[in-house]
mmCIF file of the C-alpha atoms, coordinates in Angstrom:
data_MODEL
# 
_entry.id   MODEL 
# 
loop_
_atom_site.group_PDB 
_atom_site.id 
_atom_site.type_symbol 
_atom_site.label_atom_id 
_atom_site.label_alt_id 
_atom_site.label_comp_id 
_atom_site.label_asym_id 
_atom_site.label_entity_id 
_atom_site.label_seq_id 
_atom_site.pdbx_PDB_ins_code 
_atom_site.Cartn_x 
_atom_site.Cartn_y 
_atom_site.Cartn_z 
_atom_site.occupancy 
_atom_site.B_iso_or_equiv 
_atom_site.pdbx_formal_charge 
_atom_site.auth_seq_id 
_atom_site.auth_comp_id 
_atom_site.auth_asym_id 
_atom_site.auth_atom_id 
_atom_site.pdbx_PDB_model_num 
ATOM 1   C CA . UNK A 1 1   ? 8.526   47.135 -13.610 1.00 0.00 ? 1   UNK A CA 1 
ATOM 2   C CA . UNK A 1 2   ? 5.162   45.321 -15.343 1.00 0.00 ? 2   UNK A CA 1 
ATOM 3   C CA . UNK A 1 3   ? 1.595   46.390 -15.237 1.00 0.00 ? 3   UNK A CA 1 
ATOM 4   C CA . UNK A 1 4   ? -1.406  44.725 -14.244 1.00 0.00 ? 4   UNK A CA 1 
ATOM 5   C CA . UNK A 1 5   ? -3.015  45.359 -17.966 1.00 0.00 ? 5   UNK A CA 1 
ATOM 6   C CA . UNK A 1 6   ? -0.070  43.892 -19.314 1.00 0.00 ? 6   UNK A CA 1 
ATOM 7   C CA . UNK A 1 7   ? -0.879  41.059 -17.526 1.00 0.00 ? 7   UNK A CA 1 
ATOM 8   C CA . UNK A 1 8   ? -4.925  41.027 -18.200 1.00 0.00 ? 8   UNK A CA 1 
ATOM 9   C CA . UNK A 1 9   ? -3.147  41.504 -22.050 1.00 0.00 ? 9   UNK A CA 1 
ATOM 10  C CA . UNK A 1 10  ? -1.147  38.019 -21.590 1.00 0.00 ? 10  UNK A CA 1 
ATOM 11  C CA . UNK A 1 11  ? -3.659  35.873 -19.932 1.00 0.00 ? 11  UNK A CA 1 
ATOM 12  C CA . UNK A 1 12  ? -6.272  36.806 -22.739 1.00 0.00 ? 12  UNK A CA 1 
ATOM 13  C CA . UNK A 1 13  ? -4.020  36.036 -25.347 1.00 0.00 ? 13  UNK A CA 1 
ATOM 14  C CA . UNK A 1 14  ? -3.183  31.952 -23.649 1.00 0.00 ? 14  UNK A CA 1 
ATOM 15  C CA . UNK A 1 15  ? -6.460  32.205 -23.228 1.00 0.00 ? 15  UNK A CA 1 
ATOM 16  C CA . UNK A 1 16  ? -5.742  28.239 -22.240 1.00 0.00 ? 16  UNK A CA 1 
ATOM 17  C CA . UNK A 1 17  ? -4.737  28.040 -18.570 1.00 0.00 ? 17  UNK A CA 1 
ATOM 18  C CA . UNK A 1 18  ? -4.418  25.693 -15.951 1.00 0.00 ? 18  UNK A CA 1 
ATOM 19  C CA . UNK A 1 19  ? -7.388  25.816 -12.821 1.00 0.00 ? 19  UNK A CA 1 
ATOM 20  C CA . UNK A 1 20  ? -6.728  23.982 -10.016 1.00 0.00 ? 20  UNK A CA 1 
ATOM 21  C CA . UNK A 1 21  ? -9.778  23.052 -6.917  1.00 0.00 ? 21  UNK A CA 1 
ATOM 22  C CA . UNK A 1 22  ? -9.756  20.740 -3.909  1.00 0.00 ? 22  UNK A CA 1 
ATOM 23  C CA . UNK A 1 23  ? -11.979 17.843 -4.319  1.00 0.00 ? 23  UNK A CA 1 
ATOM 24  C CA . UNK A 1 24  ? -14.741 16.386 -1.554  1.00 0.00 ? 24  UNK A CA 1 
ATOM 25  C CA . UNK A 1 25  ? -11.689 14.426 -0.134  1.00 0.00 ? 25  UNK A CA 1 
ATOM 26  C CA . UNK A 1 26  ? -9.196  17.407 0.477   1.00 0.00 ? 26  UNK A CA 1 
ATOM 27  C CA . UNK A 1 27  ? -7.425  15.901 -3.125  1.00 0.00 ? 27  UNK A CA 1 
ATOM 28  C CA . UNK A 1 28  ? -6.211  18.756 -5.324  1.00 0.00 ? 28  UNK A CA 1 
ATOM 29  C CA . UNK A 1 29  ? -7.703  18.505 -9.118  1.00 0.00 ? 29  UNK A CA 1 
ATOM 30  C CA . UNK A 1 30  ? -6.157  20.613 -11.567 1.00 0.00 ? 30  UNK A CA 1 
ATOM 31  C CA . UNK A 1 31  ? -7.666  20.937 -15.621 1.00 0.00 ? 31  UNK A CA 1 
ATOM 32  C CA . UNK A 1 32  ? -7.331  23.339 -18.520 1.00 0.00 ? 32  UNK A CA 1 
ATOM 33  C CA . UNK A 1 33  ? -10.607 26.041 -18.428 1.00 0.00 ? 33  UNK A CA 1 
ATOM 34  C CA . UNK A 1 34  ? -10.146 28.671 -20.555 1.00 0.00 ? 34  UNK A CA 1 
ATOM 35  C CA . UNK A 1 35  ? -10.291 32.330 -19.529 1.00 0.00 ? 35  UNK A CA 1 
ATOM 36  C CA . UNK A 1 36  ? -13.400 33.627 -21.217 1.00 0.00 ? 36  UNK A CA 1 
ATOM 37  C CA . UNK A 1 37  ? -13.025 37.295 -19.913 1.00 0.00 ? 37  UNK A CA 1 
ATOM 38  C CA . UNK A 1 38  ? -11.817 40.463 -17.915 1.00 0.00 ? 38  UNK A CA 1 
ATOM 39  C CA . UNK A 1 39  ? -13.256 43.134 -16.405 1.00 0.00 ? 39  UNK A CA 1 
ATOM 40  C CA . UNK A 1 40  ? -13.198 46.007 -14.313 1.00 0.00 ? 40  UNK A CA 1 
ATOM 41  C CA . UNK A 1 41  ? -10.302 42.995 -12.914 1.00 0.00 ? 41  UNK A CA 1 
ATOM 42  C CA . UNK A 1 42  ? -12.048 40.607 -12.531 1.00 0.00 ? 42  UNK A CA 1 
ATOM 43  C CA . UNK A 1 43  ? -11.794 37.394 -14.328 1.00 0.00 ? 43  UNK A CA 1 
ATOM 44  C CA . UNK A 1 44  ? -14.561 35.789 -15.681 1.00 0.00 ? 44  UNK A CA 1 
ATOM 45  C CA . UNK A 1 45  ? -14.527 31.831 -16.709 1.00 0.00 ? 45  UNK A CA 1 
ATOM 46  C CA . UNK A 1 46  ? -17.490 29.284 -17.604 1.00 0.00 ? 46  UNK A CA 1 
ATOM 47  C CA . UNK A 1 47  ? -18.139 25.483 -16.269 1.00 0.00 ? 47  UNK A CA 1 
ATOM 48  C CA . UNK A 1 48  ? -20.946 23.020 -17.323 1.00 0.00 ? 48  UNK A CA 1 
ATOM 49  C CA . UNK A 1 49  ? -23.076 21.412 -14.124 1.00 0.00 ? 49  UNK A CA 1 
ATOM 50  C CA . UNK A 1 50  ? -22.756 18.377 -15.104 1.00 0.00 ? 50  UNK A CA 1 
ATOM 51  C CA . UNK A 1 51  ? -18.754 18.656 -13.920 1.00 0.00 ? 51  UNK A CA 1 
ATOM 52  C CA . UNK A 1 52  ? -16.798 17.531 -11.304 1.00 0.00 ? 52  UNK A CA 1 
ATOM 53  C CA . UNK A 1 53  ? -14.366 20.710 -11.226 1.00 0.00 ? 53  UNK A CA 1 
ATOM 54  C CA . UNK A 1 54  ? -18.574 22.855 -10.936 1.00 0.00 ? 54  UNK A CA 1 
ATOM 55  C CA . UNK A 1 55  ? -19.146 20.847 -7.492  1.00 0.00 ? 55  UNK A CA 1 
ATOM 56  C CA . UNK A 1 56  ? -15.893 21.268 -6.065  1.00 0.00 ? 56  UNK A CA 1 
ATOM 57  C CA . UNK A 1 57  ? -16.136 25.840 -7.204  1.00 0.00 ? 57  UNK A CA 1 
ATOM 58  C CA . UNK A 1 58  ? -19.308 25.680 -5.267  1.00 0.00 ? 58  UNK A CA 1 
ATOM 59  C CA . UNK A 1 59  ? -18.057 23.654 -2.569  1.00 0.00 ? 59  UNK A CA 1 
ATOM 60  C CA . UNK A 1 60  ? -14.737 24.860 -1.826  1.00 0.00 ? 60  UNK A CA 1 
ATOM 61  C CA . UNK A 1 61  ? -14.780 28.269 -3.926  1.00 0.00 ? 61  UNK A CA 1 
ATOM 62  C CA . UNK A 1 62  ? -11.583 28.519 -3.452  1.00 0.00 ? 62  UNK A CA 1 
ATOM 63  C CA . UNK A 1 63  ? -9.195  28.152 -6.749  1.00 0.00 ? 63  UNK A CA 1 
ATOM 64  C CA . UNK A 1 64  ? -5.576  28.968 -8.259  1.00 0.00 ? 64  UNK A CA 1 
ATOM 65  C CA . UNK A 1 65  ? -5.461  30.272 -11.764 1.00 0.00 ? 65  UNK A CA 1 
ATOM 66  C CA . UNK A 1 66  ? -1.680  29.438 -14.072 1.00 0.00 ? 66  UNK A CA 1 
ATOM 67  C CA . UNK A 1 67  ? -0.717  30.657 -17.247 1.00 0.00 ? 67  UNK A CA 1 
ATOM 68  C CA . UNK A 1 68  ? 2.350   30.744 -19.023 1.00 0.00 ? 68  UNK A CA 1 
ATOM 69  C CA . UNK A 1 69  ? 3.593   32.275 -22.179 1.00 0.00 ? 69  UNK A CA 1 
ATOM 70  C CA . UNK A 1 70  ? 6.967   32.297 -22.937 1.00 0.00 ? 70  UNK A CA 1 
ATOM 71  C CA . UNK A 1 71  ? 8.506   31.271 -19.322 1.00 0.00 ? 71  UNK A CA 1 
ATOM 72  C CA . UNK A 1 72  ? 6.735   34.326 -18.050 1.00 0.00 ? 72  UNK A CA 1 
ATOM 73  C CA . UNK A 1 73  ? 3.687   32.460 -15.426 1.00 0.00 ? 73  UNK A CA 1 
ATOM 74  C CA . UNK A 1 74  ? 1.137   34.557 -14.241 1.00 0.00 ? 74  UNK A CA 1 
ATOM 75  C CA . UNK A 1 75  ? -0.836  32.860 -11.206 1.00 0.00 ? 75  UNK A CA 1 
ATOM 76  C CA . UNK A 1 76  ? -4.101  34.385 -9.574  1.00 0.00 ? 76  UNK A CA 1 
ATOM 77  C CA . UNK A 1 77  ? -5.002  32.995 -6.059  1.00 0.00 ? 77  UNK A CA 1 
ATOM 78  C CA . UNK A 1 78  ? -8.822  33.624 -4.798  1.00 0.00 ? 78  UNK A CA 1 
ATOM 79  C CA . UNK A 1 79  ? -12.299 33.027 -4.449  1.00 0.00 ? 79  UNK A CA 1 
ATOM 80  C CA . UNK A 1 80  ? -14.667 32.172 -7.642  1.00 0.00 ? 80  UNK A CA 1 
ATOM 81  C CA . UNK A 1 81  ? -18.360 32.680 -7.134  1.00 0.00 ? 81  UNK A CA 1 
ATOM 82  C CA . UNK A 1 82  ? -21.263 31.943 -8.960  1.00 0.00 ? 82  UNK A CA 1 
ATOM 83  C CA . UNK A 1 83  ? -22.398 34.732 -10.994 1.00 0.00 ? 83  UNK A CA 1 
ATOM 84  C CA . UNK A 1 84  ? -26.125 36.425 -11.156 1.00 0.00 ? 84  UNK A CA 1 
ATOM 85  C CA . UNK A 1 85  ? -28.313 37.094 -14.688 1.00 0.00 ? 85  UNK A CA 1 
ATOM 86  C CA . UNK A 1 86  ? -26.630 33.394 -15.831 1.00 0.00 ? 86  UNK A CA 1 
ATOM 87  C CA . UNK A 1 87  ? -27.920 34.295 -19.538 1.00 0.00 ? 87  UNK A CA 1 
ATOM 88  C CA . UNK A 1 88  ? -26.153 37.996 -19.857 1.00 0.00 ? 88  UNK A CA 1 
ATOM 89  C CA . UNK A 1 89  ? -22.985 36.394 -19.068 1.00 0.00 ? 89  UNK A CA 1 
ATOM 90  C CA . UNK A 1 90  ? -22.839 33.345 -20.562 1.00 0.00 ? 90  UNK A CA 1 
ATOM 91  C CA . UNK A 1 91  ? -23.879 35.329 -24.039 1.00 0.00 ? 91  UNK A CA 1 
ATOM 92  C CA . UNK A 1 92  ? -21.500 37.709 -23.779 1.00 0.00 ? 92  UNK A CA 1 
ATOM 93  C CA . UNK A 1 93  ? -18.787 35.075 -22.767 1.00 0.00 ? 93  UNK A CA 1 
ATOM 94  C CA . UNK A 1 94  ? -20.045 33.662 -26.641 1.00 0.00 ? 94  UNK A CA 1 
ATOM 95  C CA . UNK A 1 95  ? -19.504 36.606 -28.202 1.00 0.00 ? 95  UNK A CA 1 
ATOM 96  C CA . UNK A 1 96  ? -16.022 37.744 -27.092 1.00 0.00 ? 96  UNK A CA 1 
ATOM 97  C CA . UNK A 1 97  ? -15.456 34.152 -27.621 1.00 0.00 ? 97  UNK A CA 1 
ATOM 98  C CA . UNK A 1 98  ? -17.000 32.749 -30.653 1.00 0.00 ? 98  UNK A CA 1 
ATOM 99  C CA . UNK A 1 99  ? -14.867 29.061 -31.254 1.00 0.00 ? 99  UNK A CA 1 
ATOM 100 C CA . UNK A 1 100 ? -17.349 28.297 -28.315 1.00 0.00 ? 100 UNK A CA 1 
ATOM 101 C CA . UNK A 1 101 ? -20.222 27.739 -30.193 1.00 0.00 ? 101 UNK A CA 1 
ATOM 102 C CA . UNK A 1 102 ? -18.066 24.875 -31.967 1.00 0.00 ? 102 UNK A CA 1 
ATOM 103 C CA . UNK A 1 103 ? -18.368 22.861 -28.678 1.00 0.00 ? 103 UNK A CA 1 
ATOM 104 C CA . UNK A 1 104 ? -21.573 24.080 -26.772 1.00 0.00 ? 104 UNK A CA 1 
ATOM 105 C CA . UNK A 1 105 ? -24.112 25.284 -30.452 1.00 0.00 ? 105 UNK A CA 1 
ATOM 106 C CA . UNK A 1 106 ? -27.293 26.702 -30.176 1.00 0.00 ? 106 UNK A CA 1 
ATOM 107 C CA . UNK A 1 107 ? -28.812 26.036 -26.728 1.00 0.00 ? 107 UNK A CA 1 
ATOM 108 C CA . UNK A 1 108 ? -26.551 23.798 -25.498 1.00 0.00 ? 108 UNK A CA 1 
ATOM 109 C CA . UNK A 1 109 ? -24.464 26.597 -23.936 1.00 0.00 ? 109 UNK A CA 1 
ATOM 110 C CA . UNK A 1 110 ? -27.152 27.138 -20.777 1.00 0.00 ? 110 UNK A CA 1 
ATOM 111 C CA . UNK A 1 111 ? -25.726 23.555 -19.941 1.00 0.00 ? 111 UNK A CA 1 
ATOM 112 C CA . UNK A 1 112 ? -23.060 25.923 -18.440 1.00 0.00 ? 112 UNK A CA 1 
ATOM 113 C CA . UNK A 1 113 ? -22.415 28.700 -15.443 1.00 0.00 ? 113 UNK A CA 1 
ATOM 114 C CA . UNK A 1 114 ? -20.131 31.793 -15.578 1.00 0.00 ? 114 UNK A CA 1 
ATOM 115 C CA . UNK A 1 115 ? -17.808 32.441 -12.885 1.00 0.00 ? 115 UNK A CA 1 
ATOM 116 C CA . UNK A 1 116 ? -15.882 35.527 -11.300 1.00 0.00 ? 116 UNK A CA 1 
ATOM 117 C CA . UNK A 1 117 ? -12.465 35.987 -9.382  1.00 0.00 ? 117 UNK A CA 1 
ATOM 118 C CA . UNK A 1 118 ? -12.780 39.486 -7.679  1.00 0.00 ? 118 UNK A CA 1 
ATOM 119 C CA . UNK A 1 119 ? -10.976 38.976 -4.511  1.00 0.00 ? 119 UNK A CA 1 
ATOM 120 C CA . UNK A 1 120 ? -7.541  37.538 -5.064  1.00 0.00 ? 120 UNK A CA 1 
ATOM 121 C CA . UNK A 1 121 ? -3.810  38.253 -5.835  1.00 0.00 ? 121 UNK A CA 1 
ATOM 122 C CA . UNK A 1 122 ? -1.919  38.163 -8.713  1.00 0.00 ? 122 UNK A CA 1 
ATOM 123 C CA . UNK A 1 123 ? 1.390   37.470 -9.412  1.00 0.00 ? 123 UNK A CA 1 
ATOM 124 C CA . UNK A 1 124 ? 3.691   38.008 -12.381 1.00 0.00 ? 124 UNK A CA 1 
ATOM 125 C CA . UNK A 1 125 ? 7.433   35.748 -12.489 1.00 0.00 ? 125 UNK A CA 1 
ATOM 126 C CA . UNK A 1 126 ? 9.376   35.847 -15.640 1.00 0.00 ? 126 UNK A CA 1 
ATOM 127 C CA . UNK A 1 127 ? 12.466  34.005 -15.843 1.00 0.00 ? 127 UNK A CA 1 
ATOM 128 C CA . UNK A 1 128 ? 13.501  35.629 -19.191 1.00 0.00 ? 128 UNK A CA 1 
ATOM 129 C CA . UNK A 1 129 ? 15.036  38.250 -17.024 1.00 0.00 ? 129 UNK A CA 1 
ATOM 130 C CA . UNK A 1 130 ? 18.777  38.480 -15.159 1.00 0.00 ? 130 UNK A CA 1 
ATOM 131 C CA . UNK A 1 131 ? 18.116  38.780 -12.672 1.00 0.00 ? 131 UNK A CA 1 
ATOM 132 C CA . UNK A 1 132 ? 15.001  36.701 -12.772 1.00 0.00 ? 132 UNK A CA 1 
ATOM 133 C CA . UNK A 1 133 ? 11.490  39.121 -12.169 1.00 0.00 ? 133 UNK A CA 1 
ATOM 134 C CA . UNK A 1 134 ? 7.890   38.951 -10.048 1.00 0.00 ? 134 UNK A CA 1 
ATOM 135 C CA . UNK A 1 135 ? 5.793   41.569 -9.049  1.00 0.00 ? 135 UNK A CA 1 
ATOM 136 C CA . UNK A 1 136 ? 2.280   40.587 -7.365  1.00 0.00 ? 136 UNK A CA 1 
ATOM 137 C CA . UNK A 1 137 ? -1.235  42.623 -6.917  1.00 0.00 ? 137 UNK A CA 1 
ATOM 138 C CA . UNK A 1 138 ? -4.016  42.574 -5.139  1.00 0.00 ? 138 UNK A CA 1 
ATOM 139 C CA . UNK A 1 139 ? -7.013  42.940 -6.326  1.00 0.00 ? 139 UNK A CA 1 
ATOM 140 C CA . UNK A 1 140 ? -10.792 43.180 -4.094  1.00 0.00 ? 140 UNK A CA 1 
ATOM 141 C CA . UNK A 1 141 ? -10.537 42.671 -0.049  1.00 0.00 ? 141 UNK A CA 1 
ATOM 142 C CA . UNK A 1 142 ? -7.459  39.850 -0.749  1.00 0.00 ? 142 UNK A CA 1 
ATOM 143 C CA . UNK A 1 143 ? -5.324  39.547 1.635   1.00 0.00 ? 143 UNK A CA 1 
ATOM 144 C CA . UNK A 1 144 ? -1.357  39.291 0.255   1.00 0.00 ? 144 UNK A CA 1 
ATOM 145 C CA . UNK A 1 145 ? 0.681   37.048 2.679   1.00 0.00 ? 145 UNK A CA 1 
ATOM 146 C CA . UNK A 1 146 ? 4.270   37.787 2.198   1.00 0.00 ? 146 UNK A CA 1 
ATOM 147 C CA . UNK A 1 147 ? 7.084   35.347 1.041   1.00 0.00 ? 147 UNK A CA 1 
ATOM 148 C CA . UNK A 1 148 ? 10.941  34.856 0.267   1.00 0.00 ? 148 UNK A CA 1 
ATOM 149 C CA . UNK A 1 149 ? 13.383  35.970 2.580   1.00 0.00 ? 149 UNK A CA 1 
ATOM 150 C CA . UNK A 1 150 ? 15.009  38.882 4.480   1.00 0.00 ? 150 UNK A CA 1 
ATOM 151 C CA . UNK A 1 151 ? 18.025  39.748 6.330   1.00 0.00 ? 151 UNK A CA 1 
ATOM 152 C CA . UNK A 1 152 ? 18.219  40.690 9.612   1.00 0.00 ? 152 UNK A CA 1 
ATOM 153 C CA . UNK A 1 153 ? 20.023  42.985 11.702  1.00 0.00 ? 153 UNK A CA 1 
ATOM 154 C CA . UNK A 1 154 ? 21.899  40.101 12.927  1.00 0.00 ? 154 UNK A CA 1 
ATOM 155 C CA . UNK A 1 155 ? 23.817  40.727 9.654   1.00 0.00 ? 155 UNK A CA 1 
ATOM 156 C CA . UNK A 1 156 ? 27.132  41.637 9.559   1.00 0.00 ? 156 UNK A CA 1 
ATOM 157 C CA . UNK A 1 157 ? 28.000  41.666 5.578   1.00 0.00 ? 157 UNK A CA 1 
ATOM 158 C CA . UNK A 1 158 ? 30.198  39.049 5.499   1.00 0.00 ? 158 UNK A CA 1 
ATOM 159 C CA . UNK A 1 159 ? 29.048  38.942 2.068   1.00 0.00 ? 159 UNK A CA 1 
ATOM 160 C CA . UNK A 1 160 ? 28.025  34.760 1.970   1.00 0.00 ? 160 UNK A CA 1 
ATOM 161 C CA . UNK A 1 161 ? 24.597  35.604 0.708   1.00 0.00 ? 161 UNK A CA 1 
ATOM 162 C CA . UNK A 1 162 ? 25.607  37.017 -2.486  1.00 0.00 ? 162 UNK A CA 1 
ATOM 163 C CA . UNK A 1 163 ? 28.028  34.661 -2.980  1.00 0.00 ? 163 UNK A CA 1 
ATOM 164 C CA . UNK A 1 164 ? 25.376  31.832 -2.663  1.00 0.00 ? 164 UNK A CA 1 
ATOM 165 C CA . UNK A 1 165 ? 23.298  33.226 -4.129  1.00 0.00 ? 165 UNK A CA 1 
ATOM 166 C CA . UNK A 1 166 ? 22.175  31.903 -8.069  1.00 0.00 ? 166 UNK A CA 1 
ATOM 167 C CA . UNK A 1 167 ? 21.099  35.237 -9.537  1.00 0.00 ? 167 UNK A CA 1 
ATOM 168 C CA . UNK A 1 168 ? 23.191  37.200 -6.868  1.00 0.00 ? 168 UNK A CA 1 
ATOM 169 C CA . UNK A 1 169 ? 20.878  39.597 -5.923  1.00 0.00 ? 169 UNK A CA 1 
ATOM 170 C CA . UNK A 1 170 ? 21.504  40.407 -2.175  1.00 0.00 ? 170 UNK A CA 1 
ATOM 171 C CA . UNK A 1 171 ? 23.289  43.817 -2.273  1.00 0.00 ? 171 UNK A CA 1 
ATOM 172 C CA . UNK A 1 172 ? 25.738  45.927 1.173   1.00 0.00 ? 172 UNK A CA 1 
ATOM 173 C CA . UNK A 1 173 ? 22.736  48.360 2.709   1.00 0.00 ? 173 UNK A CA 1 
ATOM 174 C CA . UNK A 1 174 ? 23.478  50.987 4.826   1.00 0.00 ? 174 UNK A CA 1 
ATOM 175 C CA . UNK A 1 175 ? 23.915  48.905 8.047   1.00 0.00 ? 175 UNK A CA 1 
ATOM 176 C CA . UNK A 1 176 ? 23.458  44.876 6.478   1.00 0.00 ? 176 UNK A CA 1 
ATOM 177 C CA . UNK A 1 177 ? 22.700  42.969 3.530   1.00 0.00 ? 177 UNK A CA 1 
ATOM 178 C CA . UNK A 1 178 ? 19.548  43.437 1.656   1.00 0.00 ? 178 UNK A CA 1 
ATOM 179 C CA . UNK A 1 179 ? 17.337  41.394 -0.843  1.00 0.00 ? 179 UNK A CA 1 
ATOM 180 C CA . UNK A 1 180 ? 15.253  42.766 -3.437  1.00 0.00 ? 180 UNK A CA 1 
ATOM 181 C CA . UNK A 1 181 ? 11.516  41.264 -3.206  1.00 0.00 ? 181 UNK A CA 1 
ATOM 182 C CA . UNK A 1 182 ? 11.221  41.401 -7.329  1.00 0.00 ? 182 UNK A CA 1 
ATOM 183 C CA . UNK A 1 183 ? 14.356  39.343 -8.120  1.00 0.00 ? 183 UNK A CA 1 
ATOM 184 C CA . UNK A 1 184 ? 14.756  36.661 -5.128  1.00 0.00 ? 184 UNK A CA 1 
ATOM 185 C CA . UNK A 1 185 ? 14.030  33.512 -6.928  1.00 0.00 ? 185 UNK A CA 1 
ATOM 186 C CA . UNK A 1 186 ? 12.183  32.340 -2.844  1.00 0.00 ? 186 UNK A CA 1 
ATOM 187 C CA . UNK A 1 187 ? 15.709  29.087 -3.320  1.00 0.00 ? 187 UNK A CA 1 
ATOM 188 C CA . UNK A 1 188 ? 16.596  29.239 -0.263  1.00 0.00 ? 188 UNK A CA 1 
ATOM 189 C CA . UNK A 1 189 ? 20.336  29.422 -0.713  1.00 0.00 ? 189 UNK A CA 1 
ATOM 190 C CA . UNK A 1 190 ? 21.332  32.661 1.656   1.00 0.00 ? 190 UNK A CA 1 
ATOM 191 C CA . UNK A 1 191 ? 18.893  31.431 3.883   1.00 0.00 ? 191 UNK A CA 1 
ATOM 192 C CA . UNK A 1 192 ? 20.880  27.857 4.065   1.00 0.00 ? 192 UNK A CA 1 
ATOM 193 C CA . UNK A 1 193 ? 24.154  28.844 3.917   1.00 0.00 ? 193 UNK A CA 1 
ATOM 194 C CA . UNK A 1 194 ? 24.317  32.384 6.302   1.00 0.00 ? 194 UNK A CA 1 
ATOM 195 C CA . UNK A 1 195 ? 26.717  31.485 9.328   1.00 0.00 ? 195 UNK A CA 1 
ATOM 196 C CA . UNK A 1 196 ? 25.276  34.232 11.400  1.00 0.00 ? 196 UNK A CA 1 
ATOM 197 C CA . UNK A 1 197 ? 21.553  32.507 10.943  1.00 0.00 ? 197 UNK A CA 1 
ATOM 198 C CA . UNK A 1 198 ? 21.158  36.336 9.500   1.00 0.00 ? 198 UNK A CA 1 
ATOM 199 C CA . UNK A 1 199 ? 18.443  35.557 7.690   1.00 0.00 ? 199 UNK A CA 1 
ATOM 200 C CA . UNK A 1 200 ? 14.618  34.568 8.504   1.00 0.00 ? 200 UNK A CA 1 
ATOM 201 C CA . UNK A 1 201 ? 11.746  33.439 6.051   1.00 0.00 ? 201 UNK A CA 1 
ATOM 202 C CA . UNK A 1 202 ? 8.636   35.131 5.967   1.00 0.00 ? 202 UNK A CA 1 
ATOM 203 C CA . UNK A 1 203 ? 5.444   33.968 7.668   1.00 0.00 ? 203 UNK A CA 1 
# 
């Protein structure tokens, strides 16, 4: 089982990640923005006040971060907020990420603003395992909405779900087949092929 510490370690090793926001017209926008600091389960990053992404976060604080390394992805979904004591956080982040001095030398660093994501969910997804493996962590007051599929008591244990599953993960439990959620692709093959409509999509 993956730990949150292992996920945070990967986020800092990769650094470059895709941050997605929503613009004033409701269109999704994505760009590479480094994850600059992680402390007490909180994610920190910087962006310039003149950038569109700054306006987007200030207007719509809901953001999504996506990082990928060796077919292991980490997705963060949550809310970002601008920090107080900006000079403290900007100086701390520049000390931890000295390459930033080449981009924003001397006092130009203070055109940047520091943001924090503390209420969020972090989903780890590993395609290198067989079957695949996923795990979701919750931080702050973020509410995790269940995803995927589950098999109901209408199951007659015919085994069609197992036969149709790309990962062959459904197993026969005490009363009917069950889906181990940590190994599910969420593809819907079992749902579409069940002859008894005994599989439901989580809402």
